[in-house]
Amino acid sequence: MGKVIVVTSGKGGVGKTTSTAALGAALAQRNEKVVVVDFDVGLRNLDLVMGAERRVVYDMVNVIQGDAKLPQALIRDKRLETLFLLPASQTRDKDHLTAEGVERIINELKKYFDWIICDSPAGIERGATLAMRHADMAVVVTNPEVSSVRDSDRIIGLLDAKTLKAERGERMEKHLLLTRYDANRAERGDMLKVDDVLEILSIPLIGIIPESMDVLKASNVGAPVTLADARSAPAMAYFDAARRLAGETLPITIPGDKRGFLGKIFGRKAA
Amino acid sequence: MSIFSLFRKKTSAPLARERLQVLLAHERASAGSDLVAVLREEILAVIAKHVQVDADRVQVTMDRDEHVSVLEIEVEIPLPSAMKAA
Ligand SMILES: Nc1ncnc2c1ncn2[C@@H]1O[C@H](COP(=O)(O)OP(=O)(O)OP(=O)(O)O)[C@@H](O)[C@H]1O
Ligand SMILES: [Mg+2]
């Protein structure tokens, strides 16, 4: 049975869709069967980030309403055999995403895939709670910035209350993914430190993704950053995070911390 | 550290951290507000049976840790001498 992961944040624009695509492609490169599911009805973007926007025929609402079978709606990635996308509906209303429909789809996906990664919409409304409902594990995407941390705290509360796992009295496994981390700002003391965010949110860290142009470039060409440029700093951070998701223990490095003597002298100018 | 950092303004991150800690402690308490309010009333009633306490001096908060939630109860009980003086 596949594992269901929700990528969530509360706050918008922190990197959920970027992270869903990057983690999905990283896991698929380990030869595991992965489907990334877009829950952002009306504002779908995962198709674009994955470079599959022109191949969308059917979406999740079509499957829920019986207009298409699940395999017809799944889009196989052109580069990775084991990576699939289930798009959200762009035209329909969110109300068409019913709780029963979502449950049916997730249960079916669990039979065929090792990982089902759900890209949550921003906010704490129905779309977000539906995306987290069936999760076995949550990746809480947070930027080192006050409003993002506050919203993540809200989302952690919901994960512990509104999910099937929580309702059954089981513990929801939650992981913090700190994204858009800027080493220079951290050094100047004008960005919340990793330790500060960890202490405040009290959930284990699964990775720190640096702020990087490589993320933008990857989305321009329509490829997850772990496919577009596997050697770039954000891609390597996502690869490590994916390995931790899969259960490996690796030491976490804070981006920019490894700079040596010359790096410290010239780092500022280079950035 | 360069000589210029001596003239630089204080960094802002520590203030962010402090504000968040205060705010979230409050928001977490009010998120489960029903439960916390009920507990507060009942705890107060039990204590009042045995010692004289001021209702404003009883604080019940719910905080979250990695594995558990922590219910914190703080009751201020005045010393007998202070009560006489009052
Ligand atoms: N590590 C990063 N470095 C630089 N830019 C980034 C990084 N991560 C995300 N971004 C950029 O931030 C923007 C928002 O990212 P993304 O769409 O992944 O966020 P989101 O949380 O899914 O947003 P929404 O809440 O609207 O769904 C995008 O333009 C993306 O390219
Ligand atoms: Mg998104």
Short mmCIF file of C-alpha atoms and ligand atoms in Angstrom, two decimals:
data_model
loop_
_atom_site.label_atom_id
_atom_site.label_comp_id
_atom_site.label_asym_id
_atom_site.label_seq_id
_atom_site.Cartn_x
_atom_site.Cartn_y
_atom_site.Cartn_z
CA MET A 1 0.00 0.00 0.00
CA GLY A 2 1.28 3.43 -0.97
CA LYS A 3 2.08 6.18 1.47
CA VAL A 4 0.05 9.37 1.28
CA ILE A 5 1.90 12.62 1.88
CA VAL A 6 0.31 16.05 2.04
CA VAL A 7 2.44 19.08 1.21
CA THR A 8 0.80 21.94 3.06
CA SER A 9 1.50 25.35 4.61
CA GLY A 10 -1.49 27.54 5.31
CA LYS A 11 0.24 30.55 3.80
CA GLY A 12 0.29 30.91 0.02
CA GLY A 13 3.33 31.12 -2.22
CA VAL A 14 5.81 29.50 0.17
CA GLY A 15 6.81 26.68 -2.19
CA LYS A 16 4.26 23.85 -1.85
CA THR A 17 3.88 23.19 -5.57
CA THR A 18 7.62 23.53 -6.20
CA SER A 19 8.29 21.09 -3.36
CA THR A 20 5.62 18.59 -4.45
CA ALA A 21 7.14 18.41 -7.93
CA ALA A 22 10.74 18.28 -6.69
CA LEU A 23 10.11 15.62 -4.06
CA GLY A 24 7.96 13.58 -6.45
CA ALA A 25 10.66 13.58 -9.14
CA ALA A 26 13.34 12.81 -6.55
CA LEU A 27 11.44 9.77 -5.25
CA ALA A 28 10.65 8.61 -8.79
CA GLN A 29 14.36 8.71 -9.61
CA ARG A 30 14.77 6.07 -6.91
CA ASN A 31 12.56 3.93 -9.12
CA GLU A 32 9.58 4.17 -6.85
CA LYS A 33 6.13 4.70 -8.33
CA VAL A 34 4.99 8.21 -7.57
CA VAL A 35 1.85 10.19 -8.31
CA VAL A 36 1.63 13.90 -7.55
CA VAL A 37 -1.93 15.07 -7.02
CA ASP A 38 -3.02 18.68 -7.48
CA PHE A 39 -5.71 19.72 -4.97
CA ASP A 40 -5.67 23.38 -5.96
CA VAL A 41 -9.01 23.44 -7.79
CA GLY A 42 -9.38 26.52 -9.97
CA LEU A 43 -5.74 27.54 -9.48
CA ARG A 44 -3.92 24.47 -10.65
CA ASN A 45 -0.22 24.93 -11.27
CA LEU A 46 1.38 21.58 -10.67
CA ASP A 47 0.81 20.69 -14.35
CA LEU A 48 2.79 23.78 -15.35
CA VAL A 49 5.66 23.18 -12.95
CA MET A 50 5.82 19.56 -14.17
CA GLY A 51 5.72 20.66 -17.82
CA ALA A 52 2.55 18.68 -18.54
CA GLU A 53 0.09 21.55 -19.03
CA ARG A 54 -0.62 20.71 -22.66
CA ARG A 55 -1.28 17.07 -21.96
CA VAL A 56 -4.13 17.54 -19.48
CA VAL A 57 -7.31 15.96 -20.81
CA TYR A 58 -9.20 14.84 -17.73
CA ASP A 59 -8.84 15.97 -14.13
CA MET A 60 -9.74 14.76 -10.65
CA VAL A 61 -13.26 16.22 -10.78
CA ASN A 62 -13.92 14.33 -14.05
CA VAL A 63 -12.96 11.11 -12.29
CA ILE A 64 -15.07 11.90 -9.23
CA GLN A 65 -18.09 12.62 -11.41
CA GLY A 66 -17.57 9.48 -13.47
CA ASP A 67 -16.78 11.26 -16.74
CA ALA A 68 -13.41 9.55 -16.89
CA LYS A 69 -11.67 6.56 -15.37
CA LEU A 70 -8.70 7.20 -13.11
CA PRO A 71 -6.08 5.80 -15.54
CA GLN A 72 -7.40 8.15 -18.24
CA ALA A 73 -6.76 11.18 -16.05
CA LEU A 74 -3.26 10.17 -14.96
CA ILE A 75 -0.46 11.76 -16.99
CA ARG A 76 2.83 9.93 -17.18
CA ASP A 77 5.94 12.10 -17.05
CA LYS A 78 7.89 12.23 -20.33
CA ARG A 79 11.24 11.91 -18.58
CA LEU A 80 10.55 9.56 -15.70
CA GLU A 81 8.65 6.31 -16.29
CA THR A 82 7.51 6.01 -12.68
CA LEU A 83 6.24 9.58 -12.19
CA PHE A 84 2.60 10.50 -12.75
CA LEU A 85 0.40 13.56 -12.33
CA LEU A 86 -3.28 13.76 -11.44
CA PRO A 87 -4.34 17.30 -12.37
CA ALA A 88 -6.88 19.47 -10.58
CA SER A 89 -9.84 20.93 -12.37
CA GLN A 90 -9.25 24.43 -13.64
CA THR A 91 -12.80 25.29 -14.62
CA ARG A 92 -15.05 23.62 -12.09
CA ASP A 93 -16.04 24.85 -8.70
CA LYS A 94 -14.29 23.52 -5.57
CA ASP A 95 -17.61 22.06 -4.44
CA HIS A 96 -17.22 19.31 -6.99
CA LEU A 97 -14.39 17.92 -4.93
CA THR A 98 -16.43 15.75 -2.60
CA ALA A 99 -15.05 14.01 0.47
CA GLU A 100 -16.29 10.62 -0.75
CA GLY A 101 -14.89 11.18 -4.23
CA VAL A 102 -11.48 12.10 -2.89
CA GLU A 103 -11.48 9.09 -0.59
CA ARG A 104 -12.27 6.76 -3.47
CA ILE A 105 -9.47 8.16 -5.62
CA ILE A 106 -6.84 8.10 -2.87
CA ASN A 107 -7.72 4.52 -1.96
CA GLU A 108 -7.37 3.46 -5.58
CA LEU A 109 -4.08 5.32 -6.02
CA LYS A 110 -2.70 3.61 -2.91
CA LYS A 111 -3.05 0.28 -4.69
CA TYR A 112 -0.85 1.25 -7.61
CA PHE A 113 1.67 3.75 -6.28
CA ASP A 114 4.36 3.75 -3.61
CA TRP A 115 3.91 7.46 -2.95
CA ILE A 116 0.87 9.69 -3.35
CA ILE A 117 1.95 13.29 -2.87
CA CYS A 118 -0.89 15.77 -2.44
CA ASP A 119 -0.20 19.42 -3.30
CA SER A 120 -2.48 21.40 -0.99
CA PRO A 121 -3.98 24.77 -1.84
CA ALA A 122 -3.14 27.66 0.47
CA GLY A 123 -5.52 28.54 3.28
CA ILE A 124 -7.28 26.47 5.91
CA GLU A 125 -10.56 25.98 4.07
CA ARG A 126 -12.09 22.88 2.56
CA GLY A 127 -9.50 22.42 -0.21
CA ALA A 128 -6.69 22.31 2.32
CA THR A 129 -8.52 20.02 4.74
CA LEU A 130 -9.48 17.64 1.90
CA ALA A 131 -5.85 17.49 0.75
CA MET A 132 -4.66 16.51 4.23
CA ARG A 133 -7.58 14.26 5.12
CA HIS A 134 -6.08 10.92 4.03
CA ALA A 135 -2.42 11.69 4.68
CA ASP A 136 -0.12 9.28 6.50
CA MET A 137 2.52 11.97 6.70
CA ALA A 138 2.66 15.72 6.29
CA VAL A 139 5.35 17.96 4.89
CA VAL A 140 4.80 21.43 6.34
CA VAL A 141 6.40 23.96 4.01
CA THR A 142 7.54 27.07 5.86
CA ASN A 143 9.56 30.15 4.98
CA PRO A 144 11.74 31.65 7.72
CA GLU A 145 9.41 34.59 8.17
CA VAL A 146 6.82 35.45 10.84
CA SER A 147 3.56 35.10 8.93
CA SER A 148 4.58 31.81 7.35
CA VAL A 149 5.58 30.35 10.73
CA ARG A 150 2.32 31.47 12.27
CA ASP A 151 0.27 29.89 9.48
CA SER A 152 2.29 26.68 9.72
CA ASP A 153 1.41 26.52 13.39
CA ARG A 154 -2.25 26.76 12.45
CA ILE A 155 -1.87 23.99 9.88
CA ILE A 156 -0.09 21.74 12.38
CA GLY A 157 -3.10 22.19 14.65
CA LEU A 158 -5.42 21.12 11.82
CA LEU A 159 -3.24 18.12 10.96
CA ASP A 160 -3.64 16.99 14.56
CA ALA A 161 -7.41 17.50 14.53
CA LYS A 162 -9.00 17.22 11.12
CA THR A 163 -7.29 14.25 9.50
CA LEU A 164 -8.48 10.65 9.46
CA LYS A 165 -5.37 9.67 11.40
CA ALA A 166 -6.13 12.22 14.11
CA GLU A 167 -9.76 11.14 14.30
CA ARG A 168 -8.66 7.54 14.82
CA GLY A 169 -6.46 8.72 17.66
CA GLU A 170 -3.25 7.99 15.77
CA ARG A 171 -0.31 10.33 15.57
CA MET A 172 0.17 12.23 12.33
CA GLU A 173 3.80 12.23 11.28
CA LYS A 174 4.75 15.83 10.49
CA HIS A 175 7.95 17.11 8.93
CA LEU A 176 9.15 20.66 8.52
CA LEU A 177 10.51 21.70 5.13
CA LEU A 178 12.11 25.12 5.41
CA THR A 179 12.19 26.71 1.98
CA ARG A 180 13.51 29.91 0.42
CA TYR A 181 16.24 30.00 3.03
CA ASP A 182 18.67 32.85 2.46
CA ALA A 183 22.08 32.24 4.05
CA ASN A 184 23.18 35.86 3.73
CA ARG A 185 20.11 37.23 5.43
CA ALA A 186 20.46 34.63 8.17
CA GLU A 187 24.07 35.67 8.71
CA ARG A 188 23.02 39.29 9.06
CA GLY A 189 20.51 38.29 11.71
CA ASP A 190 17.51 39.56 9.79
CA MET A 191 15.90 36.20 9.14
CA LEU A 192 14.55 33.74 11.66
CA LYS A 193 17.17 31.10 12.39
CA VAL A 194 16.57 27.44 11.66
CA ASP A 195 16.70 26.68 15.37
CA ASP A 196 14.16 29.41 16.13
CA VAL A 197 11.63 28.00 13.68
CA LEU A 198 12.23 24.46 14.92
CA GLU A 199 11.80 25.44 18.52
CA ILE A 200 8.62 27.36 17.82
CA LEU A 201 6.93 24.72 15.66
CA SER A 202 8.33 21.65 17.48
CA ILE A 203 8.25 19.27 14.54
CA PRO A 204 11.30 17.51 13.08
CA LEU A 205 13.15 19.06 10.16
CA ILE A 206 13.25 17.20 6.86
CA GLY A 207 15.25 19.70 4.84
CA ILE A 208 16.31 23.26 4.18
CA ILE A 209 15.92 24.50 0.62
CA PRO A 210 17.95 27.59 -0.27
CA GLU A 211 16.45 30.56 -2.07
CA SER A 212 17.71 30.07 -5.62
CA MET A 213 17.34 31.20 -9.20
CA ASP A 214 17.55 27.53 -10.19
CA VAL A 215 14.00 27.05 -8.90
CA LEU A 216 12.71 29.80 -11.16
CA LYS A 217 14.66 28.47 -14.14
CA ALA A 218 13.26 24.98 -13.60
CA SER A 219 9.70 26.27 -13.52
CA ASN A 220 10.37 28.28 -16.69
CA VAL A 221 11.29 25.15 -18.59
CA GLY A 222 8.56 23.06 -16.97
CA ALA A 223 10.61 20.57 -15.01
CA PRO A 224 10.84 19.79 -11.29
CA VAL A 225 14.13 21.27 -10.07
CA THR A 226 15.36 17.77 -9.21
CA LEU A 227 15.07 16.94 -12.92
CA ALA A 228 16.00 20.25 -14.51
CA ASP A 229 19.32 20.63 -12.73
CA ALA A 230 20.03 17.75 -10.38
CA ARG A 231 23.38 19.24 -9.33
CA SER A 232 21.98 22.62 -8.24
CA ALA A 233 21.85 23.50 -4.55
CA PRO A 234 18.03 23.40 -4.22
CA ALA A 235 17.87 20.07 -6.11
CA MET A 236 20.44 18.48 -3.83
CA ALA A 237 18.56 19.71 -0.79
CA TYR A 238 15.34 18.21 -2.20
CA PHE A 239 17.10 14.88 -2.94
CA ASP A 240 18.22 14.72 0.67
CA ALA A 241 14.73 15.58 1.92
CA ALA A 242 13.29 12.80 -0.26
CA ARG A 243 15.74 10.30 1.21
CA ARG A 244 14.67 11.34 4.69
CA LEU A 245 11.02 10.93 3.71
CA ALA A 246 11.88 7.41 2.61
CA GLY A 247 13.23 6.75 6.08
CA GLU A 248 16.96 7.34 5.75
CA THR A 249 18.79 9.34 8.39
CA LEU A 250 21.16 11.96 7.04
CA PRO A 251 22.75 14.92 8.73
CA ILE A 252 21.09 18.21 7.79
CA THR A 253 23.32 20.94 6.42
CA ILE A 254 22.30 24.56 6.64
CA PRO A 255 22.83 26.16 3.21
CA GLY A 256 25.77 28.55 3.28
CA ASP A 257 27.19 27.12 6.47
CA LYS A 258 29.79 25.07 4.70
CA ARG A 259 31.48 28.10 3.19
CA GLY A 260 35.16 28.02 3.91
CA PHE A 261 37.52 30.85 4.61
CA LEU A 262 37.48 32.20 1.05
CA GLY A 263 33.75 31.77 0.87
CA LYS A 264 33.35 33.91 3.95
CA ILE A 265 35.44 36.66 2.43
CA PHE A 266 34.00 36.57 -1.06
CA GLY A 267 30.58 35.10 -0.33
CA ARG A 268 28.87 38.44 0.11
CA LYS A 269 30.05 39.73 -3.24
CA ALA A 270 29.17 36.52 -5.02
CA ALA A 271 25.61 36.49 -3.72
CA MET B 1 32.81 40.97 12.89
CA SER B 2 33.88 44.25 11.36
CA ILE B 3 34.14 47.62 12.99
CA PHE B 4 31.05 48.69 11.04
CA SER B 5 28.85 46.17 12.75
CA LEU B 6 29.27 48.18 15.93
CA PHE B 7 27.30 50.98 14.31
CA ARG B 8 24.75 48.74 12.71
CA LYS B 9 21.22 48.62 14.00
CA LYS B 10 20.27 45.69 16.21
CA THR B 11 19.24 42.65 14.19
CA SER B 12 15.53 42.01 13.74
CA ALA B 13 15.33 38.21 13.91
CA PRO B 14 15.37 37.95 17.72
CA LEU B 15 12.38 40.28 17.92
CA ALA B 16 10.52 38.17 15.32
CA ARG B 17 11.18 35.08 17.38
CA GLU B 18 9.96 36.69 20.58
CA ARG B 19 6.78 38.06 19.02
CA LEU B 20 5.97 34.68 17.50
CA GLN B 21 6.45 32.84 20.76
CA VAL B 22 4.06 35.14 22.60
CA LEU B 23 1.47 35.14 19.81
CA LEU B 24 1.46 31.38 19.25
CA ALA B 25 1.20 30.56 22.93
CA HIS B 26 -1.95 32.65 22.92
CA GLU B 27 -3.35 31.26 19.67
CA ARG B 28 -2.75 27.65 20.66
CA ALA B 29 -4.59 28.24 23.90
CA SER B 30 -7.58 29.76 22.16
CA ALA B 31 -7.68 27.14 19.39
CA GLY B 32 -8.77 24.55 21.92
CA SER B 33 -10.60 27.28 23.80
CA ASP B 34 -13.63 25.24 24.79
CA LEU B 35 -11.59 22.58 26.49
CA VAL B 36 -9.24 25.02 28.16
CA ALA B 37 -12.12 27.16 29.41
CA VAL B 38 -13.97 24.17 30.83
CA LEU B 39 -10.83 22.85 32.50
CA ARG B 40 -10.10 26.25 33.96
CA GLU B 41 -13.54 26.53 35.56
CA GLU B 42 -13.45 23.04 37.03
CA ILE B 43 -9.89 23.30 38.30
CA LEU B 44 -10.71 26.61 39.92
CA ALA B 45 -13.76 25.09 41.64
CA VAL B 46 -11.73 22.19 43.07
CA ILE B 47 -8.99 24.43 44.39
CA ALA B 48 -11.44 26.91 45.85
CA LYS B 49 -12.87 24.13 48.02
CA HIS B 50 -9.58 23.94 49.89
CA VAL B 51 -7.84 27.28 49.60
CA GLN B 52 -8.93 30.76 48.89
CA VAL B 53 -7.81 31.82 45.42
CA ASP B 54 -8.44 34.75 43.18
CA ALA B 55 -10.00 33.61 39.90
CA ASP B 56 -7.73 35.97 37.98
CA ARG B 57 -4.70 34.23 39.46
CA VAL B 58 -5.44 30.91 37.82
CA GLN B 59 -3.92 30.38 34.42
CA VAL B 60 -4.59 27.37 32.25
CA THR B 61 -2.75 27.07 28.95
CA MET B 62 -2.26 24.33 26.40
CA ASP B 63 1.14 24.11 24.75
CA ARG B 64 2.35 21.75 22.08
CA ASP B 65 5.47 19.63 22.04
CA GLU B 66 6.76 17.26 19.41
CA HIS B 67 5.00 14.22 20.82
CA VAL B 68 2.53 15.55 23.37
CA SER B 69 0.45 18.54 24.28
CA VAL B 70 1.24 20.03 27.64
CA LEU B 71 -1.48 21.42 29.86
CA GLU B 72 0.00 24.06 32.09
CA ILE B 73 -1.82 25.13 35.21
CA GLU B 74 -0.53 28.02 37.20
CA VAL B 75 -2.30 28.89 40.43
CA GLU B 76 -1.17 31.71 42.60
CA ILE B 77 -2.01 31.07 46.24
CA PRO B 78 -1.48 34.03 48.55
CA LEU B 79 0.49 33.42 51.76
CA PRO B 80 -1.61 33.48 54.95
CA SER B 81 0.29 36.55 56.13
CA ALA B 82 -0.46 38.39 52.91
CA MET B 83 -4.14 37.56 53.31
CA LYS B 84 -4.20 39.00 56.79
CA ALA B 85 -2.46 42.13 55.61
CA ALA B 86 -4.93 42.53 52.75
N1 LIG C 1 13.71 27.86 -3.11
C1 LIG C 1 13.19 28.81 -3.90
N2 LIG C 1 13.97 29.78 -4.43
C2 LIG C 1 13.45 30.74 -5.23
N3 LIG C 1 12.15 30.81 -5.58
C3 LIG C 1 11.31 29.88 -5.09
C4 LIG C 1 11.78 28.83 -4.22
N4 LIG C 1 10.70 28.05 -3.90
C5 LIG C 1 9.64 28.58 -4.52
N5 LIG C 1 9.99 29.67 -5.24
C6 LIG C 1 9.12 30.52 -6.08
O1 LIG C 1 8.07 31.02 -5.27
C7 LIG C 1 6.87 31.10 -6.00
C8 LIG C 1 5.77 30.31 -5.29
O2 LIG C 1 6.13 28.94 -5.27
P1 LIG C 1 5.02 27.80 -5.33
O3 LIG C 1 4.06 28.03 -6.43
O4 LIG C 1 5.73 26.50 -5.28
O5 LIG C 1 4.29 28.08 -3.94
P2 LIG C 1 2.91 27.49 -3.41
O6 LIG C 1 3.08 27.36 -1.94
O7 LIG C 1 2.54 26.28 -4.16
O8 LIG C 1 1.90 28.66 -3.76
P3 LIG C 1 0.28 28.61 -3.67
O9 LIG C 1 -0.03 28.74 -2.22
O10 LIG C 1 -0.15 29.79 -4.47
O11 LIG C 1 -0.14 27.30 -4.26
C9 LIG C 1 7.18 30.57 -7.39
O12 LIG C 1 7.41 31.64 -8.24
C10 LIG C 1 8.44 29.75 -7.18
O13 LIG C 1 9.22 29.70 -8.33
MG MG C 2 0.73 25.80 -5.20
#
